[in-house]
Amino acid sequence: MSSNVLYPEFWANEILLQLYTKSAMIPLVHKDFSEVVASKGEIVHVIRPDVSTVIPVDTTTFTSETANPTGVNITLSNWVKTTPKAITDKVMSMSYVDLVSLYMEPMAQGLIKYIEQDLMAVAATFTNHTVGIPSTVAGFAGLKKELDVQLVPDGNRNAVLCPDAEVAYQGLYGQFIQSGQAGVETQTTGQLGVKHGISFYGTTLVDAVDANMAAAVFHKNAIALVSRPPVAIPFAPAGSQAIVNFKGLGLRVSFVYDGKLKTSYVDCDILYGTQKLDDRLGFRLNKA
């Protein structure tokens, strides 16, 4: 086993990788705040452009408007960590695969559930809504129509389905995505497929957050996830902590070693905030 498995940098990178490959909501929302978030402060202020008004051309009368962008404040109010895991030197001597499956994957799964519940709770507040889990191809195509009516830009359109809606989707499209590379991606990423210009995903967290919500359908820029890396403690023992940033997420992994017990205690923590950026760019699908 390579000695780098024992370093916190390896653990931070592996846990962040698991966050992206096994989550539904986290990769789908807006996280492009690296330059803004680099500054200090509890609140990140984001400028949201105003919608431009389109009028007929009139060569006799001149009409203008002043740009009126609005601001969205995103508070970094969530600081969460995994419960420290006790790992003996014997376990640390195990293979890479064992350490990933026994420790890193469960730590990532715990963070995924916590963060995605917050993101789903934001999606549940969309003002626009429609009713009824689709049972036909035309019904699922109706989700695209709803986005079109709301003038949501093409591209980066996503739908996160509850289990019942996922079953309905699989009943209509499942036979077309179970083989080849599409089937592999369905199993490893949770993506059901791209239909009608919308990327479909499934998660039980939809029901967990709101029992009447069948799906959240939204553009990437409708919801923001802002993360700032926790501070590196300068007086911590060398090699006992690591901070890694990956695609807008910052994660810290910390080790504490007890020489008498020959045991390491490891945890990871993340500081983040969630916010609806634009209510116009999404809607919720209700069961009834």
mmCIF file of N, CA, C and O in Angstrom, residues 193-263:
data_model
loop_
_atom_site.group_PDB
_atom_site.id
_atom_site.type_symbol
_atom_site.label_atom_id
_atom_site.label_comp_id
_atom_site.label_asym_id
_atom_site.label_seq_id
_atom_site.Cartn_x
_atom_site.Cartn_y
_atom_site.Cartn_z
ATOM 1 N N GLY A 193 -30.611 9.833 -17.277
ATOM 2 C CA GLY A 193 -30.484 10.071 -18.707
ATOM 3 C C GLY A 193 -30.898 11.481 -19.051
ATOM 4 O O GLY A 193 -31.398 12.231 -18.212
ATOM 5 N N VAL A 194 -30.648 11.866 -20.280
ATOM 6 C CA VAL A 194 -31.035 13.195 -20.767
ATOM 7 C C VAL A 194 -32.203 13.014 -21.724
ATOM 8 O O VAL A 194 -32.081 12.357 -22.755
ATOM 9 N N LYS A 195 -33.318 13.573 -21.364
ATOM 10 C CA LYS A 195 -34.527 13.503 -22.190
ATOM 11 C C LYS A 195 -35.133 14.895 -22.293
ATOM 12 O O LYS A 195 -35.207 15.627 -21.293
ATOM 13 N N HIS A 196 -35.520 15.272 -23.510
ATOM 14 C CA HIS A 196 -36.176 16.557 -23.753
ATOM 15 C C HIS A 196 -35.310 17.739 -23.302
ATOM 16 O O HIS A 196 -35.819 18.768 -22.854
ATOM 17 N N GLY A 197 -33.996 17.567 -23.413
ATOM 18 C CA GLY A 197 -33.088 18.645 -23.029
ATOM 19 C C GLY A 197 -32.909 18.800 -21.536
ATOM 20 O O GLY A 197 -32.325 19.781 -21.073
ATOM 21 N N ILE A 198 -33.384 17.830 -20.746
ATOM 22 C CA ILE A 198 -33.292 17.874 -19.292
ATOM 23 C C ILE A 198 -32.505 16.659 -18.803
ATOM 24 O O ILE A 198 -32.767 15.529 -19.229
ATOM 25 N N SER A 199 -31.552 16.875 -17.902
ATOM 26 C CA SER A 199 -30.829 15.771 -17.272
ATOM 27 C C SER A 199 -31.615 15.302 -16.058
ATOM 28 O O SER A 199 -31.898 16.091 -15.156
ATOM 29 N N PHE A 200 -31.971 14.023 -16.034
ATOM 30 C CA PHE A 200 -32.808 13.474 -14.969
ATOM 31 C C PHE A 200 -31.966 12.710 -13.951
ATOM 32 O O PHE A 200 -31.072 11.945 -14.311
ATOM 33 N N TYR A 201 -32.298 12.914 -12.677
ATOM 34 C CA TYR A 201 -31.643 12.226 -11.564
ATOM 35 C C TYR A 201 -32.719 11.770 -10.589
ATOM 36 O O TYR A 201 -33.843 12.281 -10.598
ATOM 37 N N GLY A 202 -32.366 10.825 -9.733
ATOM 38 C CA GLY A 202 -33.304 10.354 -8.728
ATOM 39 C C GLY A 202 -32.680 10.329 -7.353
ATOM 40 O O GLY A 202 -31.493 10.015 -7.208
ATOM 41 N N THR A 203 -33.464 10.664 -6.332
ATOM 42 C CA THR A 203 -32.977 10.608 -4.951
ATOM 43 C C THR A 203 -34.148 10.502 -3.993
ATOM 44 O O THR A 203 -35.228 11.061 -4.237
ATOM 45 N N THR A 204 -33.950 9.784 -2.899
ATOM 46 C CA THR A 204 -34.976 9.665 -1.869
ATOM 47 C C THR A 204 -35.113 10.936 -1.049
ATOM 48 O O THR A 204 -36.070 11.075 -0.281
ATOM 49 N N LEU A 205 -34.162 11.865 -1.185
ATOM 50 C CA LEU A 205 -34.202 13.076 -0.378
ATOM 51 C C LEU A 205 -35.353 13.997 -0.766
ATOM 52 O O LEU A 205 -35.735 14.874 0.016
ATOM 53 N N VAL A 206 -35.916 13.817 -1.969
ATOM 54 C CA VAL A 206 -37.074 14.630 -2.349
ATOM 55 C C VAL A 206 -38.217 14.362 -1.381
ATOM 56 O O VAL A 206 -38.811 15.281 -0.805
ATOM 57 N N ASP A 207 -38.541 13.089 -1.170
ATOM 58 C CA ASP A 207 -39.593 12.714 -0.231
ATOM 59 C C ASP A 207 -39.238 13.107 1.196
ATOM 60 O O ASP A 207 -40.103 13.498 1.981
ATOM 61 N N ALA A 208 -37.965 12.969 1.549
ATOM 62 C CA ALA A 208 -37.544 13.250 2.917
ATOM 63 C C ALA A 208 -37.750 14.717 3.274
ATOM 64 O O ALA A 208 -38.071 15.056 4.413
ATOM 65 N N VAL A 209 -37.567 15.597 2.301
ATOM 66 C CA VAL A 209 -37.704 17.036 2.544
ATOM 67 C C VAL A 209 -39.152 17.482 2.468
ATOM 68 O O VAL A 209 -39.632 18.278 3.270
ATOM 69 N N ASP A 210 -39.898 16.970 1.467
ATOM 70 C CA ASP A 210 -41.289 17.373 1.271
ATOM 71 C C ASP A 210 -42.048 16.180 0.702
ATOM 72 O O ASP A 210 -41.825 15.782 -0.448
ATOM 73 N N ALA A 211 -42.964 15.622 1.494
ATOM 74 C CA ALA A 211 -43.660 14.401 1.087
ATOM 75 C C ALA A 211 -44.545 14.607 -0.128
ATOM 76 O O ALA A 211 -44.887 13.640 -0.820
ATOM 77 N N ASN A 212 -44.914 15.851 -0.426
ATOM 78 C CA ASN A 212 -45.798 16.105 -1.569
ATOM 79 C C ASN A 212 -45.040 16.513 -2.822
ATOM 80 O O ASN A 212 -45.640 16.706 -3.872
ATOM 81 N N MET A 213 -43.727 16.638 -2.745
ATOM 82 C CA MET A 213 -42.952 17.051 -3.913
ATOM 83 C C MET A 213 -42.495 15.821 -4.680
ATOM 84 O O MET A 213 -41.876 14.917 -4.121
ATOM 85 N N ALA A 214 -42.788 15.791 -5.963
ATOM 86 C CA ALA A 214 -42.393 14.674 -6.810
ATOM 87 C C ALA A 214 -41.057 14.931 -7.502
ATOM 88 O O ALA A 214 -40.341 13.985 -7.821
ATOM 89 N N ALA A 215 -40.732 16.198 -7.734
ATOM 90 C CA ALA A 215 -39.483 16.524 -8.415
ATOM 91 C C ALA A 215 -39.188 18.012 -8.292
ATOM 92 O O ALA A 215 -40.106 18.827 -8.140
ATOM 93 N N ALA A 216 -37.917 18.316 -8.362
ATOM 94 C CA ALA A 216 -37.461 19.697 -8.509
ATOM 95 C C ALA A 216 -36.855 19.828 -9.891
ATOM 96 O O ALA A 216 -35.976 19.050 -10.271
ATOM 97 N N VAL A 217 -37.345 20.779 -10.657
ATOM 98 C CA VAL A 217 -36.887 20.982 -12.037
ATOM 99 C C VAL A 217 -36.325 22.390 -12.118
ATOM 100 O O VAL A 217 -37.031 23.361 -11.831
ATOM 101 N N PHE A 218 -35.063 22.511 -12.518
ATOM 102 C CA PHE A 218 -34.428 23.817 -12.397
ATOM 103 C C PHE A 218 -33.206 23.946 -13.306
ATOM 104 O O PHE A 218 -32.614 22.952 -13.741
ATOM 105 N N HIS A 219 -32.837 25.192 -13.551
ATOM 106 C CA HIS A 219 -31.593 25.524 -14.239
ATOM 107 C C HIS A 219 -30.480 25.636 -13.203
ATOM 108 O O HIS A 219 -30.734 25.956 -12.025
ATOM 109 N N LYS A 220 -29.270 25.391 -13.623
ATOM 110 C CA LYS A 220 -28.124 25.447 -12.713
ATOM 111 C C LYS A 220 -28.080 26.741 -11.917
ATOM 112 O O LYS A 220 -27.767 26.737 -10.714
ATOM 113 N N ASN A 221 -28.400 27.864 -12.547
ATOM 114 C CA ASN A 221 -28.259 29.154 -11.884
ATOM 115 C C ASN A 221 -29.439 29.518 -10.991
ATOM 116 O O ASN A 221 -29.510 30.633 -10.485
ATOM 117 N N ALA A 222 -30.353 28.581 -10.777
ATOM 118 C CA ALA A 222 -31.486 28.858 -9.892
ATOM 119 C C ALA A 222 -31.093 28.777 -8.426
ATOM 120 O O ALA A 222 -31.647 29.477 -7.576
ATOM 121 N N ILE A 223 -30.136 27.909 -8.105
ATOM 122 C CA ILE A 223 -29.752 27.647 -6.721
ATOM 123 C C ILE A 223 -28.233 27.711 -6.608
ATOM 124 O O ILE A 223 -27.516 27.258 -7.500
ATOM 125 N N ALA A 224 -27.759 28.274 -5.511
ATOM 126 C CA ALA A 224 -26.321 28.395 -5.300
ATOM 127 C C ALA A 224 -25.889 27.595 -4.084
ATOM 128 O O ALA A 224 -26.602 27.508 -3.082
ATOM 129 N N LEU A 225 -24.721 27.006 -4.195
ATOM 130 C CA LEU A 225 -24.033 26.371 -3.074
ATOM 131 C C LEU A 225 -22.672 27.036 -2.959
ATOM 132 O O LEU A 225 -21.849 26.943 -3.870
ATOM 133 N N VAL A 226 -22.458 27.741 -1.861
ATOM 134 C CA VAL A 226 -21.203 28.449 -1.649
ATOM 135 C C VAL A 226 -20.449 27.776 -0.512
ATOM 136 O O VAL A 226 -21.010 27.524 0.556
ATOM 137 N N SER A 227 -19.192 27.469 -0.751
ATOM 138 C CA SER A 227 -18.374 26.811 0.260
ATOM 139 C C SER A 227 -17.053 27.559 0.406
ATOM 140 O O SER A 227 -16.431 27.933 -0.593
ATOM 141 N N ARG A 228 -16.659 27.798 1.637
ATOM 142 C CA ARG A 228 -15.349 28.394 1.904
ATOM 143 C C ARG A 228 -14.528 27.405 2.716
ATOM 144 O O ARG A 228 -15.008 26.884 3.733
ATOM 145 N N PRO A 229 -13.299 27.138 2.298
ATOM 146 C CA PRO A 229 -12.489 26.160 3.026
ATOM 147 C C PRO A 229 -12.256 26.597 4.471
ATOM 148 O O PRO A 229 -11.941 27.762 4.726
ATOM 149 N N PRO A 230 -12.427 25.709 5.443
ATOM 150 C CA PRO A 230 -12.073 26.030 6.823
ATOM 151 C C PRO A 230 -10.596 26.396 6.916
ATOM 152 O O PRO A 230 -9.777 25.962 6.107
ATOM 153 N N VAL A 231 -10.258 27.173 7.902
ATOM 154 C CA VAL A 231 -8.904 27.692 8.027
ATOM 155 C C VAL A 231 -7.925 26.580 8.387
ATOM 156 O O VAL A 231 -8.271 25.618 9.073
ATOM 157 N N ALA A 232 -6.696 26.719 7.887
ATOM 158 C CA ALA A 232 -5.616 25.825 8.291
ATOM 159 C C ALA A 232 -5.044 26.335 9.609
ATOM 160 O O ALA A 232 -4.630 27.494 9.706
ATOM 161 N N ILE A 233 -5.052 25.507 10.626
ATOM 162 C CA ILE A 233 -4.563 25.907 11.939
ATOM 163 C C ILE A 233 -3.029 25.877 11.933
ATOM 164 O O ILE A 233 -2.427 24.812 11.752
ATOM 165 N N PRO A 234 -2.374 27.036 12.122
ATOM 166 C CA PRO A 234 -0.914 27.075 11.971
ATOM 167 C C PRO A 234 -0.157 26.296 13.029
ATOM 168 O O PRO A 234 0.971 25.861 12.790
ATOM 169 N N PHE A 235 -0.757 26.109 14.217
ATOM 170 C CA PHE A 235 -0.037 25.406 15.278
ATOM 171 C C PHE A 235 -0.402 23.928 15.361
ATOM 172 O O PHE A 235 0.004 23.238 16.291
ATOM 173 N N ALA A 236 -1.197 23.432 14.384
ATOM 174 C CA ALA A 236 -1.488 21.999 14.333
ATOM 175 C C ALA A 236 -0.216 21.245 13.943
ATOM 176 O O ALA A 236 0.617 21.758 13.190
ATOM 177 N N PRO A 237 -0.029 20.037 14.443
ATOM 178 C CA PRO A 237 1.161 19.262 14.078
ATOM 179 C C PRO A 237 1.277 19.095 12.566
ATOM 180 O O PRO A 237 0.272 18.931 11.871
ATOM 181 N N ALA A 238 2.492 19.153 12.077
ATOM 182 C CA ALA A 238 2.728 19.020 10.635
ATOM 183 C C ALA A 238 2.175 17.689 10.132
ATOM 184 O O ALA A 238 2.370 16.647 10.753
ATOM 185 N N GLY A 239 1.452 17.757 9.004
ATOM 186 C CA GLY A 239 0.905 16.554 8.402
ATOM 187 C C GLY A 239 -0.368 16.048 9.042
ATOM 188 O O GLY A 239 -0.848 14.973 8.693
ATOM 189 N N SER A 240 -0.957 16.838 9.970
ATOM 190 C CA SER A 240 -2.158 16.370 10.660
ATOM 191 C C SER A 240 -3.444 16.901 10.050
ATOM 192 O O SER A 240 -4.535 16.481 10.446
ATOM 193 N N GLN A 241 -3.353 17.823 9.089
ATOM 194 C CA GLN A 241 -4.561 18.361 8.475
ATOM 195 C C GLN A 241 -4.288 18.692 7.015
ATOM 196 O O GLN A 241 -3.143 18.920 6.612
ATOM 197 N N ALA A 242 -5.356 18.707 6.239
ATOM 198 C CA ALA A 242 -5.260 19.065 4.824
ATOM 199 C C ALA A 242 -6.545 19.758 4.414
ATOM 200 O O ALA A 242 -7.634 19.410 4.874
ATOM 201 N N ILE A 243 -6.406 20.765 3.550
ATOM 202 C CA ILE A 243 -7.549 21.495 3.013
ATOM 203 C C ILE A 243 -7.482 21.394 1.499
ATOM 204 O O ILE A 243 -6.474 21.763 0.886
ATOM 205 N N VAL A 244 -8.552 20.881 0.892
ATOM 206 C CA VAL A 244 -8.574 20.656 -0.548
ATOM 207 C C VAL A 244 -9.814 21.314 -1.135
ATOM 208 O O VAL A 244 -10.908 21.233 -0.559
ATOM 209 N N ASN A 245 -9.642 22.007 -2.268
ATOM 210 C CA ASN A 245 -10.760 22.600 -3.002
ATOM 211 C C ASN A 245 -10.959 21.836 -4.297
ATOM 212 O O ASN A 245 -9.990 21.513 -4.991
ATOM 213 N N PHE A 246 -12.217 21.564 -4.621
ATOM 214 C CA PHE A 246 -12.520 20.835 -5.851
ATOM 215 C C PHE A 246 -13.875 21.284 -6.363
ATOM 216 O O PHE A 246 -14.898 21.090 -5.698
ATOM 217 N N LYS A 247 -13.884 21.941 -7.513
ATOM 218 C CA LYS A 247 -15.112 22.353 -8.188
ATOM 219 C C LYS A 247 -16.062 23.120 -7.275
ATOM 220 O O LYS A 247 -17.257 22.867 -7.223
ATOM 221 N N GLY A 248 -15.504 24.070 -6.532
ATOM 222 C CA GLY A 248 -16.339 24.929 -5.718
ATOM 223 C C GLY A 248 -16.594 24.455 -4.308
ATOM 224 O O GLY A 248 -17.256 25.140 -3.534
ATOM 225 N N LEU A 249 -16.081 23.299 -3.930
ATOM 226 C CA LEU A 249 -16.234 22.803 -2.571
ATOM 227 C C LEU A 249 -14.881 22.784 -1.879
ATOM 228 O O LEU A 249 -13.878 22.367 -2.466
ATOM 229 N N GLY A 250 -14.863 23.233 -0.623
ATOM 230 C CA GLY A 250 -13.642 23.205 0.164
ATOM 231 C C GLY A 250 -13.832 22.308 1.375
ATOM 232 O O GLY A 250 -14.790 22.457 2.128
ATOM 233 N N LEU A 251 -12.924 21.373 1.558
ATOM 234 C CA LEU A 251 -13.062 20.378 2.620
ATOM 235 C C LEU A 251 -11.766 20.314 3.423
ATOM 236 O O LEU A 251 -10.672 20.373 2.866
ATOM 237 N N ARG A 252 -11.899 20.205 4.756
ATOM 238 C CA ARG A 252 -10.733 20.024 5.620
ATOM 239 C C ARG A 252 -10.798 18.655 6.283
ATOM 240 O O ARG A 252 -11.837 18.255 6.807
ATOM 241 N N VAL A 253 -9.693 17.939 6.264
ATOM 242 C CA VAL A 253 -9.561 16.663 6.957
ATOM 243 C C VAL A 253 -8.512 16.822 8.048
ATOM 244 O O VAL A 253 -7.432 17.379 7.805
ATOM 245 N N SER A 254 -8.841 16.369 9.252
ATOM 246 C CA SER A 254 -7.938 16.523 10.395
ATOM 247 C C SER A 254 -7.686 15.166 11.051
ATOM 248 O O SER A 254 -8.619 14.369 11.233
ATOM 249 N N PHE A 255 -6.411 14.919 11.414
ATOM 250 C CA PHE A 255 -6.010 13.719 12.123
ATOM 251 C C PHE A 255 -5.474 14.094 13.506
ATOM 252 O O PHE A 255 -4.747 15.070 13.658
ATOM 253 N N VAL A 256 -5.848 13.321 14.489
ATOM 254 C CA VAL A 256 -5.257 13.406 15.831
ATOM 255 C C VAL A 256 -4.779 12.004 16.191
ATOM 256 O O VAL A 256 -5.553 11.039 16.073
ATOM 257 N N TYR A 257 -3.523 11.905 16.637
ATOM 258 C CA TYR A 257 -2.953 10.574 16.901
ATOM 259 C C TYR A 257 -2.699 10.392 18.387
ATOM 260 O O TYR A 257 -2.141 11.264 19.059
ATOM 261 N N ASP A 258 -3.143 9.240 18.900
ATOM 262 C CA ASP A 258 -2.886 8.842 20.284
ATOM 263 C C ASP A 258 -1.843 7.737 20.279
ATOM 264 O O ASP A 258 -2.140 6.598 19.909
ATOM 265 N N GLY A 259 -0.600 8.105 20.661
ATOM 266 C CA GLY A 259 0.494 7.135 20.612
ATOM 267 C C GLY A 259 0.322 5.982 21.573
ATOM 268 O O GLY A 259 0.776 4.861 21.302
ATOM 269 N N LYS A 260 -0.335 6.212 22.726
ATOM 270 C CA LYS A 260 -0.517 5.145 23.699
ATOM 271 C C LYS A 260 -1.474 4.080 23.176
ATOM 272 O O LYS A 260 -1.260 2.876 23.360
ATOM 273 N N LEU A 261 -2.545 4.544 22.538
ATOM 274 C CA LEU A 261 -3.545 3.603 22.032
ATOM 275 C C LEU A 261 -3.259 3.159 20.603
ATOM 276 O O LEU A 261 -3.984 2.311 20.062
ATOM 277 N N LYS A 262 -2.222 3.749 19.982
ATOM 278 C CA LYS A 262 -1.908 3.436 18.586
ATOM 279 C C LYS A 262 -3.143 3.627 17.699
ATOM 280 O O LYS A 262 -3.463 2.802 16.845
ATOM 281 N N THR A 263 -3.822 4.742 17.929
ATOM 282 C CA THR A 263 -5.085 4.998 17.251
ATOM 283 C C THR A 263 -5.101 6.419 16.695
ATOM 284 O O THR A 263 -4.687 7.375 17.366
#
